[in-house]
């Protein structure tokens, strides 16, 4: 075989591997959705009785399916944001929470809980009058605004998006400062500690069809935007000077990438709380199975992140059944074990 034939066959093999991996991740997601619909306190019996039992149908359709699909969508958003963050900062340890979005969302939710707690009986009466989805929308909106506020604060401190290192340091500073302010809010209102615990540990049990629709509506344009900007990430991976030599308008495109990162992270955090390691591990898994440029990488990372969080959600219902573990605890344990194994392999 000639050198030209070898050079042309290598990209085709890479594309075939990427396509097969995408199909496998989609097939596993469909299987996970079916499995998630059958896992719960009433077991698979609810699925068998769903056609003839209104209560069983409500359990499957209104609770299990939106929760499982919502876990996949939140994981896909985090996986996509993680791939963008690692390409943008040229750091394989970058995660979606790097620019202060997690600490901003947690602070906003803490303030919302504190305001409701300070309202006393009047606040409780208003909460009872409001429908559950309206109350959920209030906390969701607070978390989303807080996440975007944290990212904007990091951008202000970094004086724009021109210098990646300064932006990275600004995100770390914002995370620590907003985390300290959140702790002060919790000390001032100790009654909110239990409610905040669920948000900081990450939960998927409150995800309904409205949250599924919102995350799906956000994920689709973000995936298209990240795909369109993949060439910028490829250029940045070779260094700032190389990216400039390619004629890429780095400042506006970097701002768009930060918008993808912030919007994807903020939407996921607003619906499920702080779930770590999914956005960090998903791109690593994809690179290990099918090394590719950032175009396929961002899409495969979204699929892998969705599958990871869906699997963790199903496992959280099974591990200590009939009780449930916070899904963020499982992702932290499994993600930490994977990174330790990866470090061990590289050291060898």
Coordinates of N, CA and C in Angstrom, one line a residue, residues 145-307:
X145 N -30.0 32.6 36.6 CA -29.5 34.0 36.7 C -28.2 34.0 37.4
X146 N -28.1 33.3 38.5 CA -26.9 33.2 39.3 C -25.7 32.7 38.5
X147 N -26.0 31.6 37.8 CA -24.9 31.0 37.0 C -24.4 32.0 36.0
X148 N -25.3 32.6 35.2 CA -24.8 33.6 34.2 C -24.2 34.8 34.9
X149 N -24.7 35.2 36.1 CA -24.1 36.3 36.8 C -22.6 36.0 37.2
X150 N -22.4 34.8 37.7 CA -21.0 34.4 38.0 C -20.1 34.5 36.8
X151 N -20.5 34.0 35.7 CA -19.7 34.0 34.5 C -19.4 35.5 34.0
X152 N -20.5 36.3 34.1 CA -20.3 37.7 33.7 C -19.3 38.4 34.7
X153 N -19.4 38.1 35.9 CA -18.5 38.7 36.9 C -17.0 38.3 36.6
X154 N -16.8 37.0 36.2 CA -15.5 36.6 35.8 C -15.0 37.3 34.6
X155 N -15.9 37.6 33.6 CA -15.5 38.3 32.4 C -15.1 39.7 32.8
X156 N -15.9 40.4 33.7 CA -15.5 41.7 34.1 C -14.2 41.8 34.8
X157 N -13.9 40.9 35.7 CA -12.6 40.8 36.4 C -11.5 40.6 35.4
X158 N -11.7 39.7 34.4 CA -10.7 39.4 33.4 C -10.5 40.4 32.3
X159 N -11.4 41.5 32.4 CA -11.4 42.6 31.4 C -11.6 42.0 30.0
X160 N -12.5 41.1 29.8 CA -12.9 40.6 28.5 C -12.4 39.2 28.3
X161 N -12.3 38.7 27.1 CA -12.0 37.3 26.8 C -10.7 37.2 26.0
X162 N -9.9 38.3 26.0 CA -8.7 38.3 25.2 C -7.6 37.3 25.7
X163 N -7.5 37.3 27.1 CA -6.4 36.5 27.7 C -7.0 35.3 28.4
X164 N -6.7 34.1 27.9 CA -7.3 32.9 28.5 C -6.9 32.7 30.0
X165 N -5.6 32.9 30.2 CA -5.1 32.7 31.6 C -5.7 33.6 32.6
X166 N -5.9 34.9 32.2 CA -6.5 35.9 33.1 C -8.0 35.5 33.4
X167 N -8.6 35.0 32.4 CA -10.0 34.6 32.5 C -10.1 33.4 33.4
X168 N -9.2 32.5 33.3 CA -9.2 31.3 34.1 C -9.0 31.6 35.6
X169 N -8.0 32.5 35.9 CA -7.8 33.0 37.2 C -9.0 33.7 37.8
X170 N -9.6 34.5 37.0 CA -10.8 35.3 37.4 C -11.9 34.3 37.8
X171 N -12.1 33.3 37.0 CA -13.2 32.3 37.3 C -12.9 31.6 38.7
X172 N -11.6 31.3 38.9 CA -11.3 30.7 40.2 C -11.6 31.6 41.4
X173 N -11.2 32.9 41.2 CA -11.5 33.9 42.3 C -12.9 34.1 42.5
X174 N -13.7 34.2 41.4 CA -15.2 34.4 41.6 C -15.8 33.2 42.3
X175 N -15.3 32.0 41.9 CA -15.9 30.8 42.6 C -15.7 30.8 44.1
X176 N -14.5 31.2 44.5 CA -14.2 31.2 46.0 C -15.0 32.3 46.7
X177 N -15.1 33.5 46.0 CA -15.7 34.6 46.7 C -17.2 34.4 46.8
X178 N -17.9 33.9 45.7 CA -19.3 33.7 45.7 C -19.6 32.5 46.7
X179 N -18.7 31.5 46.7 CA -18.9 30.4 47.7 C -18.9 30.9 49.1
X180 N -18.0 31.9 49.4 CA -17.9 32.4 50.8 C -19.2 33.2 51.1
X181 N -19.7 34.0 50.1 CA -20.9 34.7 50.3 C -22.1 33.8 50.6
X182 N -22.1 32.7 49.8 CA -23.2 31.7 50.1 C -23.1 31.1 51.5
X183 N -21.9 30.8 52.0 CA -21.8 30.3 53.3 C -22.3 31.4 54.3
X184 N -22.1 32.6 54.1 CA -22.6 33.7 55.0 C -24.1 33.7 55.0
X185 N -24.7 33.6 53.8 CA -26.2 33.5 53.7 C -26.7 32.3 54.5
X186 N -26.1 31.2 54.4 CA -26.5 30.0 55.1 C -26.4 30.2 56.6
X187 N -25.3 30.8 57.1 CA -25.1 31.1 58.5 C -26.2 32.1 59.0
X188 N -26.5 33.0 58.2 CA -27.6 34.0 58.6 C -28.9 33.4 58.7
X189 N -29.2 32.4 57.8 CA -30.5 31.7 57.8 C -30.3 30.1 57.9
X190 N -30.0 29.6 59.1 CA -29.7 28.2 59.2 C -30.8 27.3 58.8
X191 N -32.1 27.8 58.7 CA -33.2 27.0 58.3 C -33.1 26.5 56.8
X192 N -32.3 27.1 56.0 CA -32.2 26.7 54.6 C -31.1 25.7 54.4
X193 N -30.4 25.2 55.4 CA -29.3 24.3 55.2 C -29.8 23.0 54.5
X194 N -30.9 22.5 55.0 CA -31.4 21.2 54.5 C -31.8 21.3 53.0
X195 N -32.5 22.4 52.7 CA -32.9 22.7 51.3 C -31.7 22.8 50.4
X196 N -30.7 23.6 50.9 CA -29.5 23.8 50.1 C -28.7 22.5 49.9
X197 N -28.8 21.6 50.8 CA -28.0 20.3 50.7 C -28.5 19.6 49.5
X198 N -29.8 19.5 49.2 CA -30.2 18.8 48.0 C -29.7 19.5 46.7
X199 N -29.6 20.8 46.7 CA -29.2 21.5 45.5 C -27.7 21.3 45.3
X200 N -26.9 21.3 46.4 CA -25.4 21.2 46.2 C -25.0 19.8 45.9
X201 N -25.8 18.8 46.4 CA -25.5 17.4 46.1 C -26.0 16.9 44.7
X202 N -26.9 17.7 44.1 CA -27.4 17.3 42.8 C -28.5 16.3 42.9
X203 N -29.7 16.7 42.4 CA -30.8 15.8 42.4 C -31.5 15.9 41.0
X204 N -32.1 14.8 40.6 CA -32.9 14.7 39.3 C -34.3 14.4 39.6
X205 N -34.7 14.1 40.8 CA -36.0 13.7 41.1 C -37.1 14.7 40.8
X206 N -36.8 16.0 40.7 CA -37.7 17.1 40.5 C -37.9 17.5 39.1
X207 N -37.2 16.8 38.2 CA -37.2 17.2 36.7 C -38.5 16.7 36.1
X208 N -39.3 17.6 35.5 CA -40.5 17.3 34.9 C -40.5 17.6 33.4
X209 N -41.6 17.4 32.7 CA -41.6 17.6 31.3 C -41.3 19.1 30.9
X210 N -41.7 20.0 31.7 CA -41.3 21.4 31.4 C -39.8 21.6 31.4
X211 N -39.1 21.0 32.4 CA -37.7 21.1 32.4 C -37.0 20.4 31.2
X212 N -37.6 19.2 30.9 CA -37.1 18.5 29.7 C -37.2 19.4 28.4
X213 N -38.4 20.0 28.2 CA -38.5 20.9 27.1 C -37.6 22.0 27.1
X214 N -37.3 22.6 28.2 CA -36.4 23.7 28.3 C -35.0 23.3 28.0
X215 N -34.5 22.2 28.6 CA -33.1 21.7 28.3 C -33.0 21.3 26.8
X216 N -34.0 20.7 26.3 CA -33.9 20.3 24.9 C -33.8 21.5 24.0
X217 N -34.6 22.5 24.3 CA -34.6 23.7 23.5 C -33.3 24.5 23.5
X218 N -32.6 24.3 24.7 CA -31.3 25.0 24.8 C -30.2 24.1 24.2
X219 N -30.2 22.8 24.3 CA -29.2 21.9 23.9 C -29.0 21.9 22.4
X220 N -30.1 21.9 21.6 CA -30.0 21.9 20.2 C -29.2 23.0 19.6
X221 N -29.6 24.3 19.8 CA -28.7 25.4 19.3 C -27.3 25.4 19.8
X222 N -27.1 25.0 21.0 CA -25.8 25.0 21.6 C -24.9 24.0 20.9
X223 N -25.4 22.8 20.6 CA -24.7 21.8 19.8 C -24.3 22.3 18.4
X224 N -25.2 23.0 17.8 CA -24.9 23.5 16.4 C -23.9 24.6 16.5
X225 N -24.0 25.5 17.5 CA -23.0 26.6 17.7 C -21.6 26.0 18.0
X226 N -21.5 25.0 18.9 CA -20.2 24.5 19.2 C -19.7 23.8 18.0
X227 N -20.5 23.1 17.2 CA -20.0 22.4 16.0 C -19.5 23.5 15.0
X228 N -20.2 24.6 14.9 CA -19.7 25.6 13.9 C -18.4 26.3 14.4
X229 N -18.2 26.3 15.7 CA -17.0 27.0 16.2 C -15.9 26.0 16.5
X230 N -16.0 24.7 16.1 CA -15.0 23.7 16.4 C -13.7 24.0 15.8
X231 N -13.7 24.7 14.6 CA -12.4 25.1 14.0 C -11.6 26.0 14.9
X232 N -12.3 26.9 15.6 CA -11.6 27.8 16.6 C -11.0 27.0 17.7
X233 N -11.7 26.0 18.2 CA -11.1 25.2 19.3 C -9.9 24.4 18.7
X234 N -10.0 23.9 17.5 CA -8.8 23.2 16.9 C -7.6 24.2 16.8
X235 N -7.9 25.4 16.4 CA -6.8 26.4 16.3 C -6.2 26.8 17.6
X236 N -7.1 26.9 18.6 CA -6.6 27.3 20.0 C -5.8 26.1 20.6
X237 N -6.1 24.9 20.2 CA -5.4 23.8 20.8 C -3.9 23.8 20.3
X238 N -3.6 24.5 19.2 CA -2.3 24.6 18.7 C -1.6 25.8 19.2
X239 N -2.3 26.6 20.0 CA -1.6 27.8 20.6 C -2.3 29.1 20.0
X240 N -2.2 30.2 20.8 CA -2.7 31.5 20.4 C -2.1 32.0 19.1
X241 N -0.8 31.9 19.0 CA -0.2 32.4 17.8 C -0.6 31.7 16.5
X242 N -0.7 30.4 16.6 CA -1.2 29.6 15.5 C -2.6 29.9 15.1
X243 N -3.4 30.1 16.1 CA -4.8 30.4 15.9 C -4.9 31.8 15.2
X244 N -4.1 32.7 15.6 CA -4.1 34.0 14.9 C -3.6 33.9 13.5
X245 N -2.6 33.0 13.3 CA -2.0 32.9 11.9 C -3.0 32.3 10.9
X246 N -4.0 31.6 11.5 CA -5.1 31.0 10.6 C -6.1 32.0 10.2
X247 N -6.0 33.2 10.7 CA -6.9 34.3 10.3 C -8.3 34.2 11.1
X248 N -8.3 33.6 12.2 CA -9.5 33.4 13.0 C -9.8 34.7 13.8
X249 N -11.0 35.2 13.8 CA -11.3 36.4 14.7 C -11.5 35.8 16.2
X250 N -10.5 35.7 16.9 CA -10.5 35.0 18.2 C -11.4 35.6 19.2
X251 N -11.4 37.0 19.3 CA -12.1 37.6 20.4 C -13.6 37.4 20.3
X252 N -14.3 37.6 19.2 CA -15.8 37.4 19.1 C -16.1 35.9 19.2
X253 N -15.2 35.0 18.6 CA -15.5 33.6 18.6 C -15.3 33.0 20.0
X254 N -14.3 33.5 20.7 CA -14.1 33.1 22.1 C -15.2 33.5 23.0
X255 N -15.8 34.7 22.7 CA -17.0 35.2 23.5 C -18.2 34.3 23.2
X256 N -18.3 33.8 21.9 CA -19.4 32.9 21.7 C -19.2 31.6 22.4
X257 N -18.0 31.1 22.4 CA -17.7 29.8 23.1 C -18.0 29.9 24.6
X258 N -17.7 31.1 25.2 CA -18.0 31.3 26.6 C -19.5 31.4 26.8
X259 N -20.2 31.9 25.8 CA -21.6 31.9 25.9 C -22.2 30.5 25.9
X260 N -21.7 29.7 25.0 CA -22.1 28.3 25.0 C -21.8 27.6 26.3
X261 N -20.6 27.8 26.9 CA -20.3 27.2 28.1 C -21.2 27.7 29.3
X262 N -21.4 29.0 29.3 CA -22.2 29.5 30.4 C -23.7 29.1 30.3
X263 N -24.2 29.2 29.1 CA -25.7 28.9 28.9 C -25.9 27.4 29.1
X264 N -25.0 26.5 28.6 CA -25.2 25.1 28.9 C -25.1 24.7 30.3
X265 N -24.1 25.2 31.0 CA -23.9 24.9 32.4 C -25.0 25.5 33.2
X266 N -25.4 26.8 33.0 CA -26.5 27.4 33.8 C -27.8 26.7 33.6
X267 N -28.1 26.2 32.4 CA -29.4 25.5 32.2 C -29.4 24.2 33.0
X268 N -28.3 23.4 32.9 CA -28.2 22.1 33.6 C -28.3 22.3 35.1
X269 N -27.5 23.2 35.6 CA -27.5 23.5 37.1 C -28.8 23.9 37.6
X270 N -29.5 24.7 36.8 CA -30.8 25.3 37.2 C -31.8 24.1 37.4
X271 N -31.7 23.1 36.6 CA -32.7 22.0 36.7 C -32.3 20.9 37.7
X272 N -31.0 20.6 37.8 CA -30.6 19.4 38.6 C -29.6 19.7 39.7
X273 N -29.2 21.0 39.9 CA -28.3 21.3 41.0 C -26.9 21.1 40.5
X274 N -26.0 21.0 41.5 CA -24.5 20.9 41.2 C -24.1 19.5 41.1
X275 N -24.0 19.0 39.8 CA -23.5 17.6 39.6 C -22.2 17.7 38.9
X276 N -21.2 17.3 39.7 CA -19.8 17.4 39.2 C -19.3 16.2 38.4
X277 N -18.2 16.4 37.8 CA -17.4 15.3 37.1 C -17.9 14.9 35.8
X278 N -19.2 15.1 35.5 CA -19.8 14.6 34.2 C -19.1 15.4 33.1
X279 N -19.1 16.7 33.2 CA -18.5 17.5 32.2 C -17.0 17.4 32.1
X280 N -16.3 16.9 33.1 CA -14.9 16.6 33.1 C -14.5 15.3 32.5
X281 N -15.3 14.3 32.9 CA -15.0 12.9 32.5 C -15.4 12.6 31.0
X282 N -16.6 13.1 30.6 CA -17.2 12.7 29.3 C -16.2 13.0 28.2
X283 N -15.5 14.2 28.1 CA -14.6 14.4 27.0 C -13.4 13.4 27.0
X284 N -13.0 13.1 28.3 CA -11.8 12.2 28.4 C -12.2 10.8 27.9
X285 N -13.4 10.3 28.2 CA -13.8 9.0 27.7 C -13.9 9.0 26.2
X286 N -14.4 10.1 25.6 CA -14.6 10.2 24.1 C -13.2 10.2 23.5
X287 N -12.3 10.9 24.0 CA -10.9 11.0 23.4 C -10.2 9.6 23.5
X288 N -10.5 8.9 24.6 CA -9.9 7.6 24.7 C -10.4 6.6 23.7
X289 N -11.7 6.7 23.4 CA -12.4 5.7 22.5 C -12.3 6.1 21.1
X290 N -12.3 7.4 20.8 CA -12.3 7.8 19.4 C -11.6 9.2 19.3
X291 N -10.3 9.3 19.3 CA -9.6 10.6 19.2 C -10.1 11.3 17.9
X292 N -10.4 12.5 18.0 CA -10.9 13.3 16.8 C -10.7 14.8 17.0
X293 N -11.0 15.5 16.0 CA -11.0 17.0 16.1 C -12.2 17.4 17.0
X294 N -12.2 18.7 17.2 CA -13.2 19.2 18.2 C -14.7 19.2 17.6
X295 N -14.8 19.1 16.3 CA -16.1 19.0 15.7 C -16.9 17.7 16.2
X296 N -16.4 16.6 15.9 CA -17.0 15.4 16.5 C -16.9 15.3 18.0
X297 N -15.8 15.8 18.5 CA -15.6 15.7 20.0 C -16.7 16.3 20.8
X298 N -17.1 17.5 20.4 CA -18.2 18.2 21.2 C -19.5 17.5 21.1
X299 N -19.8 16.9 20.0 CA -21.1 16.1 19.8 C -21.0 14.8 20.6
X300 N -19.9 14.1 20.5 CA -19.7 12.8 21.2 C -19.7 13.1 22.7
X301 N -19.1 14.2 23.1 CA -19.0 14.5 24.6 C -20.4 14.7 25.1
X302 N -21.3 15.4 24.3 CA -22.7 15.6 24.8 C -23.4 14.2 24.9
X303 N -23.2 13.3 23.9 CA -23.8 12.0 24.0 C -23.3 11.2 25.2
X304 N -22.0 11.3 25.4 CA -21.4 10.5 26.5 C -21.8 11.1 27.9
X305 N -21.8 12.4 28.0 CA -22.3 13.1 29.2 C -23.7 12.7 29.5
X306 N -24.6 12.7 28.5 CA -26.0 12.3 28.8 C -26.1 10.9 29.2
X307 N -25.3 10.0 28.6 CA -25.4 8.6 29.0 C -24.8 8.4 30.5

